[in-house]
Amino acid sequence: MKKNFILVLIGFFSLLSGSAFAQYAKGDKLLNVGIGVNSYYNGGIPVGASFEVGVTDEISVGGSIDYLSHNYGTFFGNDWRFTALYIGARGSYHFNELLNLKNDKIDLYGGLTLGYRSFTWSDSSYGSGLGNSYGSGAFLGIYAAGRYYFSEKVGAFLEVGAVGSTNAKLGVAFKF
């Protein structure tokens, strides 16, 4: 199923018309700011950002941060709240040259994120044992993604995979 989704994503980006922007090259600075389209934790809207710098014509490295907080409301007289924070280093491989993709408005990429995640659960009950952090620690994420540029410096992106507190993130992409 994931393989089919990625193939559809690649096909969609391939159909879009292009003009010469030379979308990814060594030295480019790339900023993504977006929201998760779902949450692993059944509540809240994940938000995140990533920043990368091109170290070669195919590889970029940088960092990412993702945040999710959700107040579940009052149940049995207790107020419950969940917060997740992901901070990581990431590296991406840009596939345009490998795939011989000639549409310069499109940047197809994928990569890995390695970092730290912090989970916090709070409730107003002292007897539940859930008032402490749990599940915090190192994490490894993998993603397949694409950017479509509307102009030389601004576009949209979609990342799918393990991307922070969601498995799909979309938003605005900037190139400096």
PDB file of C-alpha atoms in Angstrom:
ATOM      1  CA  MET A   1       0.000   0.000   0.000  1.00  0.00           C
ATOM      2  CA  LYS A   2       2.796   2.435   0.929  1.00  0.00           C
ATOM      3  CA  LYS A   3       4.644   1.520  -2.268  1.00  0.00           C
ATOM      4  CA  ASN A   4       1.556   2.319  -4.364  1.00  0.00           C
ATOM      5  CA  PHE A   5       1.067   5.635  -2.564  1.00  0.00           C
ATOM      6  CA  ILE A   6       4.681   6.643  -3.216  1.00  0.00           C
ATOM      7  CA  LEU A   7       4.350   5.683  -6.899  1.00  0.00           C
ATOM      8  CA  VAL A   8       1.173   7.774  -7.189  1.00  0.00           C
ATOM      9  CA  LEU A   9       2.960  10.686  -5.485  1.00  0.00           C
ATOM     10  CA  ILE A  10       5.881  10.441  -7.922  1.00  0.00           C
ATOM     11  CA  GLY A  11       3.474  10.209 -10.856  1.00  0.00           C
ATOM     12  CA  PHE A  12       1.518  13.253  -9.684  1.00  0.00           C
ATOM     13  CA  PHE A  13       4.625  15.403  -9.338  1.00  0.00           C
ATOM     14  CA  SER A  14       5.892  14.167 -12.722  1.00  0.00           C
ATOM     15  CA  LEU A  15       2.748  15.356 -14.511  1.00  0.00           C
ATOM     16  CA  LEU A  16       3.067  18.925 -13.338  1.00  0.00           C
ATOM     17  CA  SER A  17       4.544  21.301 -15.888  1.00  0.00           C
ATOM     18  CA  GLY A  18       7.899  22.888 -15.229  1.00  0.00           C
ATOM     19  CA  SER A  19      10.118  25.801 -16.033  1.00  0.00           C
ATOM     20  CA  ALA A  20      13.828  26.229 -15.358  1.00  0.00           C
ATOM     21  CA  PHE A  21      14.273  26.877 -11.639  1.00  0.00           C
ATOM     22  CA  ALA A  22      17.165  24.403 -11.037  1.00  0.00           C
ATOM     23  CA  GLN A  23      15.334  23.377  -7.847  1.00  0.00           C
ATOM     24  CA  TYR A  24      18.050  21.631  -5.881  1.00  0.00           C
ATOM     25  CA  ALA A  25      21.820  22.111  -5.923  1.00  0.00           C
ATOM     26  CA  LYS A  26      24.798  22.120  -3.590  1.00  0.00           C
ATOM     27  CA  GLY A  27      24.627  25.126  -1.258  1.00  0.00           C
ATOM     28  CA  ASP A  28      20.836  25.495  -1.344  1.00  0.00           C
ATOM     29  CA  LYS A  29      19.152  26.194   1.984  1.00  0.00           C
ATOM     30  CA  LEU A  30      15.763  24.489   2.280  1.00  0.00           C
ATOM     31  CA  LEU A  31      13.089  25.274   4.882  1.00  0.00           C
ATOM     32  CA  ASN A  32       9.865  23.272   5.247  1.00  0.00           C
ATOM     33  CA  VAL A  33       7.088  24.462   7.580  1.00  0.00           C
ATOM     34  CA  GLY A  34       4.023  22.259   7.805  1.00  0.00           C
ATOM     35  CA  ILE A  35       1.323  20.368   9.628  1.00  0.00           C
ATOM     36  CA  GLY A  36       0.692  16.684  10.074  1.00  0.00           C
ATOM     37  CA  VAL A  37      -2.342  15.356   8.285  1.00  0.00           C
ATOM     38  CA  ASN A  38      -2.932  12.895  11.117  1.00  0.00           C
ATOM     39  CA  SER A  39      -1.552  12.082  14.546  1.00  0.00           C
ATOM     40  CA  TYR A  40      -0.271   8.803  15.958  1.00  0.00           C
ATOM     41  CA  TYR A  41      -1.883   9.864  19.221  1.00  0.00           C
ATOM     42  CA  ASN A  42      -5.499  10.402  18.085  1.00  0.00           C
ATOM     43  CA  GLY A  43      -5.724  14.073  18.817  1.00  0.00           C
ATOM     44  CA  GLY A  44      -4.246  17.448  18.091  1.00  0.00           C
ATOM     45  CA  ILE A  45      -2.638  18.804  14.951  1.00  0.00           C
ATOM     46  CA  PRO A  46       1.083  18.084  14.644  1.00  0.00           C
ATOM     47  CA  VAL A  47       3.196  21.057  13.506  1.00  0.00           C
ATOM     48  CA  GLY A  48       6.807  20.997  12.442  1.00  0.00           C
ATOM     49  CA  ALA A  49       9.680  22.503  10.550  1.00  0.00           C
ATOM     50  CA  SER A  50      12.893  21.282   8.990  1.00  0.00           C
ATOM     51  CA  PHE A  51      15.932  23.080   7.647  1.00  0.00           C
ATOM     52  CA  GLU A  52      18.574  21.555   5.380  1.00  0.00           C
ATOM     53  CA  VAL A  53      21.645  22.727   3.492  1.00  0.00           C
ATOM     54  CA  GLY A  54      22.838  21.077   0.282  1.00  0.00           C
ATOM     55  CA  VAL A  55      26.283  19.535   0.792  1.00  0.00           C
ATOM     56  CA  THR A  56      26.380  17.954  -2.687  1.00  0.00           C
ATOM     57  CA  ASP A  57      24.089  18.121  -5.708  1.00  0.00           C
ATOM     58  CA  GLU A  58      22.200  15.095  -4.327  1.00  0.00           C
ATOM     59  CA  ILE A  59      22.599  15.239  -0.526  1.00  0.00           C
ATOM     60  CA  SER A  60      21.355  17.757   2.045  1.00  0.00           C
ATOM     61  CA  VAL A  61      21.704  17.694   5.842  1.00  0.00           C
ATOM     62  CA  GLY A  62      20.060  19.643   8.626  1.00  0.00           C
ATOM     63  CA  GLY A  63      17.617  19.402  11.485  1.00  0.00           C
ATOM     64  CA  SER A  64      13.932  19.125  12.272  1.00  0.00           C
ATOM     65  CA  ILE A  65      11.509  19.839  15.085  1.00  0.00           C
ATOM     66  CA  ASP A  66       7.933  18.586  15.466  1.00  0.00           C
ATOM     67  CA  TYR A  67       5.404  19.364  18.190  1.00  0.00           C
ATOM     68  CA  LEU A  68       2.004  18.009  19.134  1.00  0.00           C
ATOM     69  CA  SER A  69      -0.153  18.792  22.127  1.00  0.00           C
ATOM     70  CA  HIS A  70      -3.706  17.747  22.770  1.00  0.00           C
ATOM     71  CA  ASN A  71      -6.067  18.253  25.683  1.00  0.00           C
ATOM     72  CA  TYR A  72      -8.378  15.253  25.814  1.00  0.00           C
ATOM     73  CA  GLY A  73     -10.781  17.026  28.135  1.00  0.00           C
ATOM     74  CA  THR A  74     -12.214  15.873  31.419  1.00  0.00           C
ATOM     75  CA  PHE A  75     -12.925  12.189  31.983  1.00  0.00           C
ATOM     76  CA  PHE A  76     -14.049  10.795  35.331  1.00  0.00           C
ATOM     77  CA  GLY A  77     -13.182  14.136  36.947  1.00  0.00           C
ATOM     78  CA  ASN A  78      -9.603  14.222  35.603  1.00  0.00           C
ATOM     79  CA  ASP A  79      -8.138  16.587  32.993  1.00  0.00           C
ATOM     80  CA  TRP A  80      -5.860  14.723  30.556  1.00  0.00           C
ATOM     81  CA  ARG A  81      -3.233  16.279  28.279  1.00  0.00           C
ATOM     82  CA  PHE A  82      -0.594  14.750  25.999  1.00  0.00           C
ATOM     83  CA  THR A  83       2.471  16.484  24.515  1.00  0.00           C
ATOM     84  CA  ALA A  84       5.077  15.134  22.080  1.00  0.00           C
ATOM     85  CA  LEU A  85       8.246  16.935  20.988  1.00  0.00           C
ATOM     86  CA  TYR A  86      10.649  15.534  18.380  1.00  0.00           C
ATOM     87  CA  ILE A  87      14.054  17.144  17.722  1.00  0.00           C
ATOM     88  CA  GLY A  88      16.422  15.528  15.260  1.00  0.00           C
ATOM     89  CA  ALA A  89      19.207  15.678  12.724  1.00  0.00           C
ATOM     90  CA  ARG A  90      18.229  14.645   9.212  1.00  0.00           C
ATOM     91  CA  GLY A  91      19.765  13.903   5.869  1.00  0.00           C
ATOM     92  CA  SER A  92      18.066  13.681   2.478  1.00  0.00           C
ATOM     93  CA  TYR A  93      18.955  12.244  -0.904  1.00  0.00           C
ATOM     94  CA  HIS A  94      17.476  14.166  -3.856  1.00  0.00           C
ATOM     95  CA  PHE A  95      16.451  11.775  -6.651  1.00  0.00           C
ATOM     96  CA  ASN A  96      15.884  14.098  -9.637  1.00  0.00           C
ATOM     97  CA  GLU A  97      19.203  13.372 -11.339  1.00  0.00           C
ATOM     98  CA  LEU A  98      19.076   9.641 -10.588  1.00  0.00           C
ATOM     99  CA  LEU A  99      15.538   9.417 -12.025  1.00  0.00           C
ATOM    100  CA  ASN A 100      16.481  11.677 -14.969  1.00  0.00           C
ATOM    101  CA  LEU A 101      13.579  13.930 -13.989  1.00  0.00           C
ATOM    102  CA  LYS A 102      13.658  17.005 -16.223  1.00  0.00           C
ATOM    103  CA  ASN A 103      10.942  19.039 -14.473  1.00  0.00           C
ATOM    104  CA  ASP A 104      12.885  21.623 -12.479  1.00  0.00           C
ATOM    105  CA  LYS A 105       9.836  22.643 -10.416  1.00  0.00           C
ATOM    106  CA  ILE A 106       9.927  19.244  -8.718  1.00  0.00           C
ATOM    107  CA  ASP A 107      12.323  18.001  -6.036  1.00  0.00           C
ATOM    108  CA  LEU A 108      11.839  14.327  -5.121  1.00  0.00           C
ATOM    109  CA  TYR A 109      13.770  13.312  -2.018  1.00  0.00           C
ATOM    110  CA  GLY A 110      13.884  10.836   0.820  1.00  0.00           C
ATOM    111  CA  GLY A 111      15.936  10.376   3.920  1.00  0.00           C
ATOM    112  CA  LEU A 112      16.464   9.584   7.559  1.00  0.00           C
ATOM    113  CA  THR A 113      16.020  11.481  10.816  1.00  0.00           C
ATOM    114  CA  LEU A 114      17.803  10.556  14.041  1.00  0.00           C
ATOM    115  CA  GLY A 115      16.937  12.402  17.202  1.00  0.00           C
ATOM    116  CA  TYR A 116      15.257  12.616  20.575  1.00  0.00           C
ATOM    117  CA  ARG A 117      11.545  12.503  21.336  1.00  0.00           C
ATOM    118  CA  SER A 118       9.946  13.653  24.546  1.00  0.00           C
ATOM    119  CA  PHE A 119       6.495  12.429  25.550  1.00  0.00           C
ATOM    120  CA  THR A 120       4.612  13.945  28.445  1.00  0.00           C
ATOM    121  CA  TRP A 121       1.244  12.890  29.774  1.00  0.00           C
ATOM    122  CA  SER A 122      -0.430  14.917  32.485  1.00  0.00           C
ATOM    123  CA  ASP A 123      -3.656  14.409  34.327  1.00  0.00           C
ATOM    124  CA  SER A 124      -5.204  15.792  37.471  1.00  0.00           C
ATOM    125  CA  SER A 125      -5.256  12.369  39.133  1.00  0.00           C
ATOM    126  CA  TYR A 126      -2.299  11.438  41.315  1.00  0.00           C
ATOM    127  CA  GLY A 127      -3.318   7.795  41.553  1.00  0.00           C
ATOM    128  CA  SER A 128      -3.177   6.833  37.879  1.00  0.00           C
ATOM    129  CA  GLY A 129       0.606   6.729  37.495  1.00  0.00           C
ATOM    130  CA  LEU A 130       0.315   8.528  34.153  1.00  0.00           C
ATOM    131  CA  GLY A 131       1.543  11.902  35.386  1.00  0.00           C
ATOM    132  CA  ASN A 132       5.158  11.214  34.375  1.00  0.00           C
ATOM    133  CA  SER A 133       6.936  11.299  31.052  1.00  0.00           C
ATOM    134  CA  TYR A 134       6.887   7.975  29.227  1.00  0.00           C
ATOM    135  CA  GLY A 135       8.244   6.668  25.962  1.00  0.00           C
ATOM    136  CA  SER A 136      10.845   9.429  25.710  1.00  0.00           C
ATOM    137  CA  GLY A 137      14.181   8.618  24.098  1.00  0.00           C
ATOM    138  CA  ALA A 138      15.982   8.240  20.794  1.00  0.00           C
ATOM    139  CA  PHE A 139      14.018   7.822  17.572  1.00  0.00           C
ATOM    140  CA  LEU A 140      14.789   6.959  13.965  1.00  0.00           C
ATOM    141  CA  GLY A 141      12.507   8.216  11.198  1.00  0.00           C
ATOM    142  CA  ILE A 142      12.456   7.480   7.471  1.00  0.00           C
ATOM    143  CA  TYR A 143      10.583   9.456   4.820  1.00  0.00           C
ATOM    144  CA  ALA A 144       9.843   9.748   1.110  1.00  0.00           C
ATOM    145  CA  ALA A 145       8.905  13.209  -0.076  1.00  0.00           C
ATOM    146  CA  GLY A 146       8.485  15.770  -2.789  1.00  0.00           C
ATOM    147  CA  ARG A 147       8.439  19.514  -3.273  1.00  0.00           C
ATOM    148  CA  TYR A 148       6.667  21.418  -6.026  1.00  0.00           C
ATOM    149  CA  TYR A 149       7.880  24.987  -6.518  1.00  0.00           C
ATOM    150  CA  PHE A 150       5.439  27.676  -7.646  1.00  0.00           C
ATOM    151  CA  SER A 151       8.296  30.152  -8.018  1.00  0.00           C
ATOM    152  CA  GLU A 152      12.066  30.065  -7.690  1.00  0.00           C
ATOM    153  CA  LYS A 153      11.901  30.352  -3.884  1.00  0.00           C
ATOM    154  CA  VAL A 154       8.441  29.170  -2.699  1.00  0.00           C
ATOM    155  CA  GLY A 155       6.600  25.897  -3.097  1.00  0.00           C
ATOM    156  CA  ALA A 156       4.685  23.134  -1.339  1.00  0.00           C
ATOM    157  CA  PHE A 157       5.954  19.874   0.134  1.00  0.00           C
ATOM    158  CA  LEU A 158       4.593  16.493   1.177  1.00  0.00           C
ATOM    159  CA  GLU A 159       6.543  14.031   3.341  1.00  0.00           C
ATOM    160  CA  VAL A 160       5.291  10.515   4.116  1.00  0.00           C
ATOM    161  CA  GLY A 161       6.776   7.962   6.497  1.00  0.00           C
ATOM    162  CA  ALA A 162       7.897   8.371  10.094  1.00  0.00           C
ATOM    163  CA  VAL A 163       8.087  12.179  10.189  1.00  0.00           C
ATOM    164  CA  GLY A 164       7.844  13.183  13.846  1.00  0.00           C
ATOM    165  CA  SER A 165       4.453  12.779  15.476  1.00  0.00           C
ATOM    166  CA  THR A 166       2.673  12.020  12.187  1.00  0.00           C
ATOM    167  CA  ASN A 167       3.096   9.743   9.186  1.00  0.00           C
ATOM    168  CA  ALA A 168       2.297  12.438   6.608  1.00  0.00           C
ATOM    169  CA  LYS A 169       3.177  16.122   6.691  1.00  0.00           C
ATOM    170  CA  LEU A 170       2.408  18.878   4.182  1.00  0.00           C
ATOM    171  CA  GLY A 171       3.117  22.555   4.051  1.00  0.00           C
ATOM    172  CA  VAL A 172       5.109  25.404   2.545  1.00  0.00           C
ATOM    173  CA  ALA A 173       8.667  24.990   1.243  1.00  0.00           C
ATOM    174  CA  PHE A 174      11.169  27.836   0.974  1.00  0.00           C
ATOM    175  CA  LYS A 175      14.543  27.880  -0.794  1.00  0.00           C
ATOM    176  CA  PHE A 176      17.238  30.430   0.047  1.00  0.00           C
TER     177      PHE A 176
END
